[in-house]
CSV table of C-alpha atoms and ligand atoms in Angstrom, one decimal:
chain,number,residue,atom,x,y,z
Q,10,MET,CA,63.4,-246.4,12.2
Q,11,HIS,CA,64.4,-241.8,10.7
Q,12,GLU,CA,60.6,-240.2,10.3
Q,13,ILE,CA,59.8,-238.3,7.8
Q,14,SER,CA,58.9,-234.8,7.9
Q,15,ALA,CA,56.2,-232.8,6.4
Q,16,GLU,CA,59.1,-230.2,4.9
Q,17,GLU,CA,61.3,-233.3,3.4
Q,18,GLN,CA,58.1,-235.3,1.6
Q,19,GLN,CA,58.2,-232.0,0.6
Q,20,GLN,CA,61.4,-232.2,-1.1
Q,21,ILE,CA,60.6,-235.8,-2.5
Q,22,ALA,CA,58.2,-234.7,-4.0
Q,23,VAL,CA,60.4,-231.9,-5.7
Q,24,CYS,CA,62.6,-234.2,-7.0
Q,25,ILE,CA,59.9,-236.2,-8.3
Q,26,GLY,CA,57.7,-234.2,-9.9
Q,27,ALA,CA,60.9,-233.0,-11.9
Q,28,PHE,CA,61.1,-236.3,-14.6
Q,29,ALA,CA,58.8,-237.8,-16.2
Q,30,PRO,CA,56.6,-240.0,-15.3
Q,31,LYS,CA,57.9,-243.8,-17.4
Q,32,ARG,CA,60.3,-246.3,-16.3
Q,33,GLY,CA,63.4,-244.8,-17.7
Q,34,SER,CA,63.2,-241.7,-14.9
Q,35,LEU,CA,63.5,-244.7,-12.5
Q,36,VAL,CA,67.4,-243.8,-12.0
Q,37,PRO,CA,67.7,-240.4,-12.4
Q,38,ILE,CA,65.4,-239.5,-9.9
Q,39,LEU,CA,66.8,-241.9,-7.0
Q,40,GLN,CA,70.4,-240.0,-7.7
Q,41,ARG,CA,68.6,-237.3,-7.9
Q,42,ILE,CA,66.4,-238.2,-4.6
Q,43,GLN,CA,70.2,-239.5,-2.5
Q,44,ASP,CA,72.0,-236.3,-3.6
Q,45,GLU,CA,69.8,-234.3,-1.4
Q,46,PHE,CA,69.5,-236.8,1.5
Q,47,ALA,CA,72.3,-239.1,1.2
Q,48,TYR,CA,69.9,-241.6,1.7
Q,49,LEU,CA,66.5,-243.4,-0.4
Q,50,SER,CA,63.8,-243.5,2.6
Q,51,GLY,CA,61.6,-245.9,2.4
Q,52,GLU,CA,58.8,-243.2,1.4
Q,53,ALA,CA,60.6,-242.4,-0.8
Q,54,MET,CA,61.1,-245.2,-2.6
Q,55,ARG,CA,57.4,-245.4,-2.3
Q,56,LYS,CA,56.1,-242.0,-3.7
Q,57,VAL,CA,59.4,-243.0,-7.2
Q,58,ALA,CA,57.2,-246.3,-6.4
Q,59,ALA,CA,53.4,-244.5,-7.6
Q,60,HIS,CA,54.9,-242.0,-9.8
Q,61,LEU,CA,56.0,-244.6,-12.4
Q,62,GLY,CA,53.3,-246.5,-11.7
Q,63,ILE,CA,55.3,-249.7,-10.2
Q,64,THR,CA,55.6,-251.2,-7.1
Q,65,PRO,CA,57.3,-250.6,-4.5
Q,66,GLY,CA,59.4,-253.6,-4.6
Q,67,GLU,CA,60.8,-252.9,-8.4
Q,68,VAL,CA,62.6,-249.3,-7.2
Q,69,TYR,CA,64.1,-251.4,-4.3
Q,70,SER,CA,65.4,-254.3,-6.4
Q,71,VAL,CA,67.3,-251.5,-9.6
Q,72,ALA,CA,68.4,-249.9,-6.7
Q,73,THR,CA,69.8,-251.9,-4.3
Q,74,PHE,CA,71.6,-253.5,-7.8
Q,75,TYR,CA,73.9,-250.3,-7.7
Q,76,ASN,CA,76.2,-249.3,-5.5
Q,77,GLN,CA,75.7,-246.2,-5.2
Q,78,PHE,CA,72.7,-245.9,-3.5
Q,79,ARG,CA,72.4,-246.6,0.5
Q,80,PHE,CA,69.1,-247.3,3.2
Q,81,HIS,CA,69.7,-245.6,5.8
Q,82,PRO,CA,70.7,-242.3,6.5
Q,83,PRO,CA,74.4,-241.8,7.1
Q,84,GLY,CA,75.6,-241.5,10.6
Q,85,LYS,CA,78.2,-238.3,11.6
Q,86,HIS,CA,81.3,-240.1,11.3
Q,87,ALA,CA,80.4,-242.2,7.9
Q,88,ILE,CA,83.0,-244.4,6.9
Q,89,LYS,CA,84.2,-245.1,3.7
Q,90,VAL,CA,86.4,-248.4,3.8
Q,91,CYS,CA,88.0,-248.8,0.6
Q,92,LEU,CA,88.6,-252.3,-2.0
Q,93,GLY,CA,89.4,-250.8,-4.9
Q,94,THR,CA,92.0,-253.4,-6.4
Q,95,ALA,CA,94.9,-252.6,-4.8
Q,96,CYS,CA,93.1,-252.5,-1.5
Q,97,HIS,CA,91.2,-256.0,-2.1
Q,98,VAL,CA,95.1,-257.4,-2.0
Q,99,ARG,CA,96.1,-255.3,1.4
Q,100,GLY,CA,93.5,-257.5,2.9
Q,101,GLY,CA,90.6,-254.8,2.6
Q,102,GLU,CA,87.9,-256.9,3.0
Q,103,VAL,CA,89.4,-257.3,6.6
Q,104,ILE,CA,89.7,-253.6,7.2
Q,105,LEU,CA,85.1,-253.8,6.5
Q,106,GLU,CA,85.1,-257.1,8.5
Q,107,ASN,CA,86.5,-255.0,12.0
Q,108,PHE,CA,84.8,-252.0,11.7
Q,109,GLN,CA,81.3,-253.9,11.2
Q,110,ARG,CA,81.9,-255.8,14.1
Q,111,LYS,CA,83.5,-253.7,16.1
Q,112,LEU,CA,80.7,-251.2,15.7
Q,113,GLY,CA,77.6,-254.2,14.8
Q,114,ILE,CA,76.0,-252.9,11.9
Q,115,ARG,CA,77.0,-253.7,8.4
Q,116,GLU,CA,78.6,-252.2,5.2
Q,117,GLY,CA,75.3,-250.0,4.1
Q,118,GLN,CA,74.2,-249.5,7.7
Q,119,THR,CA,73.8,-246.5,10.7
Q,120,THR,CA,74.6,-247.8,14.2
Q,121,GLU,CA,71.4,-247.0,16.2
Q,122,ASP,CA,72.9,-243.9,17.3
Q,123,LYS,CA,73.2,-242.3,14.4
Q,124,GLU,CA,77.2,-242.1,15.3
Q,125,PHE,CA,78.3,-244.3,12.5
Q,126,SER,CA,77.8,-245.3,9.7
Q,127,ILE,CA,80.0,-247.9,7.1
Q,128,ASP,CA,80.5,-248.0,3.3
Q,129,ARG,CA,82.0,-249.8,0.6
Q,130,VAL,CA,84.4,-247.6,-2.2
Q,131,ALA,CA,86.4,-248.1,-4.6
Q,132,CYS,CA,89.7,-247.0,-5.2
Q,133,VAL,CA,89.9,-244.1,-4.0
Q,134,GLY,CA,93.6,-242.6,-5.3
Q,135,CYS,CA,96.0,-243.9,-3.3
Q,136,CYS,CA,96.7,-247.5,-3.6
Q,137,ALA,CA,100.2,-247.1,-2.6
Q,138,LEU,CA,98.9,-246.3,1.0
Q,139,ALA,CA,97.0,-249.5,1.2
Q,140,PRO,CA,94.2,-250.9,2.8
Q,141,VAL,CA,92.7,-247.4,2.8
Q,142,ALA,CA,89.5,-245.9,5.2
Q,143,LEU,CA,88.6,-242.5,5.3
Q,144,LEU,CA,86.5,-241.3,8.5
Q,145,GLY,CA,85.2,-238.9,6.8
Q,146,ASP,CA,87.0,-237.0,3.7
Q,147,LYS,CA,89.5,-237.9,5.7
Q,148,VAL,CA,92.1,-240.6,4.3
Q,149,TYR,CA,94.0,-243.3,6.7
Q,150,GLY,CA,96.3,-245.2,4.8
Q,151,HIS,CA,97.9,-248.4,5.6
Q,152,MET,CA,95.5,-250.1,7.6
Q,153,ALA,CA,95.1,-252.5,10.2
Q,154,PRO,CA,93.0,-254.3,12.8
Q,155,SER,CA,95.0,-252.1,15.9
Q,156,LYS,CA,94.1,-248.8,13.9
Q,157,VAL,CA,89.9,-249.8,13.3
Q,158,GLU,CA,90.8,-250.0,17.6
Q,159,GLY,CA,91.8,-247.0,17.9
Q,160,LEU,CA,90.1,-245.1,15.2
Q,161,ILE,CA,87.4,-246.0,16.8
Q,162,LEU,CA,88.4,-244.9,20.5
Q,163,GLY,CA,89.8,-242.2,19.5
Q,164,ILE,CA,86.4,-240.6,18.0
Q,165,HIS,CA,84.4,-242.1,21.7
Q,166,LEU,CA,87.4,-240.4,24.0
Q,167,GLU,CA,86.6,-236.7,21.8
Q,168,LYS,CA,83.1,-237.4,22.5
Q,169,GLU,CA,83.7,-238.0,25.9
Q,170,ARG,CA,86.3,-234.8,26.0
Q,171,GLN,CA,83.6,-232.6,24.1
Q,172,GLU,CA,80.4,-233.3,26.9
Q,173,ARG,CA,83.3,-232.8,29.7
Q,174,GLU,CA,84.0,-229.3,27.8
Q,175,LYS,CA,80.0,-227.9,28.1
Q,176,ALA,CA,79.8,-229.6,31.4
Q,177,LYS,CA,82.2,-227.8,33.0
Q,178,HIS,CA,81.4,-224.9,30.5
Q,179,GLU,CA,77.7,-225.5,32.1
Q,180,SER,CA,78.2,-225.3,35.8
Q,181,ASN,CA,80.8,-222.4,35.2
Q,182,ASN,CA,78.6,-220.2,33.9
Q,183,SER,CA,76.0,-221.1,35.8
X,23,MET,CA,56.2,-283.8,-36.2
X,24,THR,CA,59.3,-283.8,-36.8
X,25,LYS,CA,62.2,-286.4,-35.5
X,26,LEU,CA,64.7,-285.8,-33.6
X,27,LEU,CA,68.0,-288.8,-32.5
X,28,VAL,CA,68.8,-288.1,-28.3
X,29,ASP,CA,71.9,-290.5,-27.5
X,30,ASN,CA,70.2,-292.8,-29.9
X,31,LYS,CA,66.8,-292.6,-29.6
X,32,GLU,CA,64.7,-291.3,-31.3
X,33,ILE,CA,61.7,-289.5,-30.7
X,34,GLU,CA,58.6,-287.2,-32.2
X,35,ILE,CA,57.8,-283.5,-31.8
X,36,GLU,CA,56.0,-281.1,-31.7
X,37,PRO,CA,58.5,-278.4,-34.4
X,38,GLY,CA,58.5,-275.3,-32.3
X,39,THR,CA,59.0,-277.6,-29.2
X,40,VAL,CA,62.2,-276.3,-26.8
X,41,LEU,CA,64.3,-278.8,-26.3
X,42,LEU,CA,64.5,-279.9,-22.4
X,43,GLU,CA,61.0,-280.3,-23.2
X,44,ALA,CA,60.4,-282.9,-25.2
X,45,CYS,CA,63.9,-284.3,-24.3
X,46,LEU,CA,62.3,-284.9,-20.8
X,47,ARG,CA,58.0,-285.5,-22.3
X,48,ASN,CA,59.9,-288.6,-23.4
X,49,HIS,CA,62.2,-289.6,-20.4
X,50,ILE,CA,65.3,-288.6,-21.7
X,51,TYR,CA,66.4,-286.4,-17.7
X,52,ILE,CA,68.5,-283.9,-18.2
X,53,PRO,CA,69.3,-281.3,-15.0
X,54,ASN,CA,67.5,-278.5,-14.6
X,55,LEU,CA,66.7,-275.9,-12.1
X,56,CYS,CA,65.3,-272.1,-13.9
X,57,TYR,CA,63.3,-273.3,-17.1
X,58,LEU,CA,59.8,-273.2,-16.7
X,59,PRO,CA,57.6,-274.3,-19.6
X,60,GLY,CA,56.2,-272.1,-21.6
X,61,MET,CA,58.1,-268.2,-21.0
X,62,PRO,CA,58.9,-266.8,-24.0
X,63,HIS,CA,62.3,-266.1,-23.3
X,64,PRO,CA,64.4,-268.0,-20.9
X,65,ASP,CA,66.8,-267.2,-18.5
X,66,ALA,CA,69.0,-269.8,-19.0
X,67,SER,CA,70.9,-269.3,-15.0
X,68,CYS,CA,71.5,-272.3,-14.0
X,69,ARG,CA,73.2,-273.5,-16.4
X,70,LEU,CA,72.3,-277.2,-16.2
X,71,CYS,CA,70.1,-278.2,-18.8
X,72,PHE,CA,73.2,-278.0,-21.1
X,73,VAL,CA,73.3,-281.0,-24.0
X,74,GLU,CA,75.8,-281.5,-27.6
X,75,ILE,CA,74.5,-280.8,-30.4
X,76,ASP,CA,76.8,-281.7,-33.8
X,77,GLY,CA,79.8,-281.4,-31.6
X,78,LYS,CA,78.1,-277.6,-29.5
X,79,VAL,CA,77.4,-278.1,-26.2
X,80,VAL,CA,74.5,-275.1,-25.1
X,81,PRO,CA,71.8,-274.6,-22.6
X,82,SER,CA,68.5,-277.1,-24.1
X,83,CYS,CA,66.2,-274.8,-23.1
X,84,THR,CA,67.4,-272.0,-25.3
X,85,VAL,CA,66.9,-274.5,-28.2
X,86,LYS,CA,63.6,-274.8,-30.3
X,87,VAL,CA,63.6,-277.9,-32.1
X,88,ASN,CA,62.6,-277.0,-35.8
X,89,GLY,CA,64.0,-279.9,-37.8
X,90,PRO,CA,65.3,-283.3,-37.1
X,91,MET,CA,68.6,-283.0,-34.9
X,92,ARG,CA,70.9,-285.0,-33.1
X,93,VAL,CA,71.5,-284.1,-29.6
X,94,LYS,CA,73.7,-285.7,-26.6
X,95,THR,CA,72.9,-285.8,-23.6
X,96,ASP,CA,75.8,-287.6,-21.8
X,97,THR,CA,78.9,-286.9,-23.6
X,98,PRO,CA,81.7,-285.8,-20.7
X,99,ALA,CA,82.0,-282.0,-21.9
X,100,VAL,CA,78.3,-281.8,-20.5
X,101,ARG,CA,78.3,-283.9,-17.6
X,102,LYS,CA,82.0,-281.7,-16.7
X,103,LEU,CA,80.6,-278.2,-17.0
X,104,GLN,CA,77.3,-279.6,-15.4
X,105,GLN,CA,79.1,-280.7,-11.9
X,106,SER,CA,81.1,-277.0,-12.5
X,107,ALA,CA,77.2,-275.7,-11.8
X,108,LEU,CA,76.2,-277.3,-9.8
X,109,ARG,CA,79.7,-277.7,-7.4
X,110,LEU,CA,79.2,-273.4,-7.4
X,111,LEU,CA,75.8,-273.7,-6.5
X,112,LEU,CA,76.8,-275.7,-3.4
X,113,SER,CA,78.9,-273.2,-2.4
X,114,VAL,CA,76.8,-270.9,-1.2
X,115,HIS,CA,73.5,-273.5,-0.6
X,116,GLU,CA,73.7,-273.6,3.4
X,117,VAL,CA,73.5,-277.7,2.7
X,118,ASP,CA,71.2,-278.6,6.4
X,119,CYS,CA,67.8,-281.7,4.6
X,120,ALA,CA,67.3,-282.9,7.8
X,121,ASN,CA,66.0,-280.0,9.0
X,122,CYS,CA,64.5,-278.5,5.3
X,123,PRO,CA,61.4,-278.8,4.4
X,124,ALA,CA,61.9,-279.6,1.0
X,125,ASN,CA,64.0,-282.7,1.8
X,126,LYS,CA,63.4,-285.9,0.1
X,127,GLN,CA,61.4,-284.4,-2.7
X,128,CYS,CA,64.5,-281.2,-3.0
X,129,ALA,CA,65.4,-280.7,-7.1
X,130,LEU,CA,69.0,-279.8,-6.2
X,131,GLN,CA,69.0,-283.0,-4.6
X,132,GLU,CA,68.1,-285.1,-7.1
X,133,ILE,CA,70.4,-283.0,-9.2
X,134,ALA,CA,73.1,-283.7,-7.0
X,135,ARG,CA,71.9,-287.6,-7.3
X,136,PHE,CA,71.9,-287.7,-10.9
X,137,LEU,CA,75.5,-286.4,-11.9
X,138,ARG,CA,77.0,-288.0,-9.1
X,139,VAL,CA,78.2,-285.1,-7.2
X,140,GLY,CA,78.6,-285.3,-3.2
X,141,LEU,CA,75.9,-282.4,-1.7
X,142,LYS,CA,79.3,-281.1,0.1
X,143,PRO,CA,81.8,-280.2,-2.5
X,144,LYS,CA,85.5,-280.3,-1.6
X,145,GLY,CA,87.6,-277.7,-2.9
X,146,LEU,CA,85.8,-274.7,-2.7
X,147,ASP,CA,84.9,-272.1,0.3
X,148,ARG,CA,81.2,-272.2,1.5
X,149,LEU,CA,79.7,-269.3,1.5
X,150,LEU,CA,76.9,-268.2,3.4
X,151,LYS,CA,74.9,-264.7,3.4
X,152,GLU,CA,73.5,-263.2,6.3
X,153,PRO,CA,70.5,-262.8,7.1
X,154,SER,CA,69.7,-266.7,7.2
X,155,ILE,CA,66.0,-266.1,7.3
X,156,VAL,CA,64.1,-263.3,5.3
X,157,SER,CA,61.0,-262.9,6.6
X,158,ASP,CA,59.4,-259.4,4.7
X,159,HIS,CA,56.4,-261.1,3.9
X,160,PRO,CA,53.4,-261.5,5.3
X,161,PHE,CA,53.0,-264.8,6.0
X,162,ILE,CA,56.3,-266.6,3.1
X,163,ASP,CA,60.0,-267.0,4.9
X,164,PHE,CA,62.9,-266.6,2.8
X,165,TYR,CA,65.6,-269.0,3.1
X,166,PRO,CA,68.5,-266.9,0.8
X,167,ASN,CA,71.6,-270.2,1.5
X,168,ARG,CA,68.6,-272.3,0.3
X,169,CYS,CA,67.6,-270.4,-2.8
X,170,VAL,CA,69.8,-271.1,-5.8
X,171,LEU,CA,68.4,-268.5,-7.8
X,172,CYS,CA,66.6,-269.7,-11.0
X,173,GLY,CA,64.7,-267.2,-11.0
X,174,ARG,CA,60.9,-268.6,-11.0
X,175,CYS,CA,59.0,-267.4,-8.5
X,176,VAL,CA,59.8,-264.2,-9.4
X,177,ARG,CA,58.6,-265.2,-13.8
X,178,LEU,CA,55.8,-266.5,-11.7
X,179,CYS,CA,54.8,-263.8,-10.2
X,180,ARG,CA,55.3,-261.1,-13.0
X,181,THR,CA,53.1,-263.7,-15.4
X,182,LYS,CA,50.5,-263.8,-12.3
X,183,GLU,CA,50.1,-259.9,-10.9
X,184,GLY,CA,50.4,-258.1,-14.0
X,185,ARG,CA,53.2,-255.8,-11.1
X,186,PRO,CA,55.5,-258.6,-9.8
X,187,GLN,CA,55.9,-259.1,-5.2
X,188,MET,CA,58.8,-260.1,-5.1
X,189,ASN,CA,61.8,-259.8,-7.4
X,190,PHE,CA,66.0,-260.3,-7.3
X,191,SER,CA,67.5,-257.2,-5.1
X,192,ALA,CA,71.4,-256.6,-5.0
X,193,ARG,CA,73.9,-258.0,-7.1
X,194,GLY,CA,76.6,-260.7,-7.6
X,195,PHE,CA,77.0,-263.3,-4.3
X,196,ASN,CA,74.3,-261.0,-2.8
X,197,THR,CA,71.6,-261.4,-4.3
X,198,VAL,CA,67.7,-262.6,-2.4
X,199,ILE,CA,64.7,-263.3,-3.4
X,200,SER,CA,63.2,-259.9,-1.6
X,201,PHE,CA,59.5,-259.1,-0.9
X,202,TYR,CA,60.1,-255.1,-0.2
X,203,GLY,CA,57.1,-253.1,0.5
X,204,ALA,CA,54.5,-256.1,0.3
X,205,ASN,CA,52.4,-256.1,2.6
X,206,ARG,CA,48.8,-257.7,3.2
X,207,GLU,CA,46.7,-255.0,1.8
X,208,SER,CA,49.3,-254.5,-1.0
X,209,MET,CA,49.3,-258.2,-2.1
X,210,PRO,CA,45.6,-259.4,-1.1
X,211,THR,CA,46.0,-262.4,-4.2
X,212,CYS,CA,49.3,-264.0,-2.6
X,213,GLU,CA,47.0,-266.0,0.2
X,214,GLU,CA,45.3,-267.6,-2.5
X,215,CYS,CA,48.1,-268.0,-5.5
X,216,ARG,CA,51.0,-268.9,-3.3
X,217,SER,CA,53.1,-269.9,-7.4
X,218,CYS,CA,56.0,-269.3,-5.6
X,219,LEU,CA,55.8,-271.7,-3.0
X,220,LYS,CA,55.4,-274.0,-5.8
X,221,ALA,CA,57.5,-273.7,-8.1
X,222,CYS,CA,60.7,-273.2,-5.6
X,223,PRO,CA,62.6,-276.6,-6.6
X,224,VAL,CA,64.2,-276.5,-3.3
X,225,GLY,CA,63.5,-275.1,-0.2
X,226,ALA,CA,64.1,-271.4,-0.5
X,227,LEU,CA,60.4,-270.1,0.6
X,228,VAL,CA,58.7,-271.3,3.3
X,229,LEU,CA,55.3,-271.2,4.7
X,230,ARG,CA,55.7,-269.3,8.2
X,231,GLU,CA,55.1,-271.3,10.6
X,232,PRO,CA,51.8,-269.7,13.5
X,233,ALA,CA,53.3,-270.4,16.1
X,234,ARG,CA,56.3,-267.4,14.7
X,235,GLU,CA,53.4,-264.3,13.4
B,2,SF4,S1,67.5,-276.7,-0.1
B,2,SF4,FE1,67.1,-279.2,-0.9
B,2,SF4,S2,69.2,-279.6,-0.8
B,2,SF4,FE2,69.4,-277.8,0.3
B,2,SF4,S3,68.8,-278.4,3.0
B,2,SF4,FE3,66.9,-278.7,1.6
B,2,SF4,S4,66.7,-280.8,0.8
B,2,SF4,FE4,69.1,-280.3,1.0
B,3,SF4,S1,63.2,-269.1,-3.5
B,3,SF4,FE1,63.1,-271.0,-4.8
B,3,SF4,S2,62.2,-270.5,-6.7
B,3,SF4,FE2,63.0,-268.3,-5.6
B,3,SF4,S3,65.1,-267.8,-6.9
B,3,SF4,FE3,65.3,-269.0,-5.5
B,3,SF4,S4,65.3,-272.0,-5.6
B,3,SF4,FE4,64.2,-270.3,-7.4
B,4,FES,S1,92.1,-249.6,-3.6
B,4,FES,FE1,91.8,-248.9,-2.1
B,4,FES,S2,93.4,-246.3,-3.1
B,4,FES,FE2,93.4,-247.5,-4.8
B,5,FES,S1,67.3,-274.4,-17.0
B,5,FES,FE1,68.4,-274.6,-18.4
B,5,FES,S2,69.5,-273.1,-18.0
B,5,FES,FE2,68.8,-274.0,-16.2
């Protein structure tokens, strides 16, 4: 679980305080918090519930109805798989499934080491390349299961390389 | 009292009674899962309680009897809709009756028998949810693949509790019942209430075995 610092508590309170304590504020408040933190923590949802006089369960119920909300902090490498119409038709679902299996998490989740997260998105505007996945802001077209493997492997290798460099650098310095 | 003709049987009922209820009270069975007596606005979400009134097919839980009517519960159009609704429900259902606490007292089994639909209908993919057990309540386990999303539990909890302890979450095929935020302090009344457990027409809400606590 991600710990909420005192500073973040304060930030959440500020987000919430900007809205009137009425039911209609629920979605706008959640959007504000998500803008700020990129996800909705349990603590944030409890605070929103208290502000609006409803239960955390009701907040969760509304929040999970919308695709725009996440409930885990995004990973360092945020993977987004397009499931817009074109990508869906070209097997986007299979690509999503591949990422999920490879990383052992489901869409909307983040790996324990906080390296990866997976989300589904609707059309990202390059249907000709379907099926499409995004790694951060970078678009990868014509995705295939082998490319999923390749992408993840690439990131792992890059990380190892950086760690080696760092180790070398440190030993050079000492 | 108002008179109505249901399948050529004449019944008498107090005006304002819900048609489904009027039939059930007079031993005319109409399949139903989501109806709860006394709720001002029926969800009419299970789409099983269809009847034909003057050639129009309508869910009988949404009709109030306010004068004489002619109702048919057993026309081909009605049965076709009911069977389709049931087949779709079963296509997202993990049918494992032998290991289910609801076995033999399950509304789904009863309706399937009544409509002559096999519990494992052919021609439809089976879509199941993960995980198959959710334990976010202090002592109740939820089985998403047994839940028919009738909403009886949620609506009862809302009336009893005022501040509901259980809700629907997510949507579409992923919709589940959730006790998010539930803990022993926030819900001291669950112990005595247990309305949801009693209201579930299938085996989707189950008291957790003490061994698993
Ligand atoms: S809920 Fe009913 S139909 Fe489903 S497994 Fe249990 S007994 Fe069988
Ligand atoms: S848990 Fe039971 S009562 Fe609640 S919605 Fe599911 S089937 Fe209906
Ligand atoms: S549908 Fe995926 S990019 Fe348009
Ligand atoms: S009982 Fe009428 S639609 Fe469910």
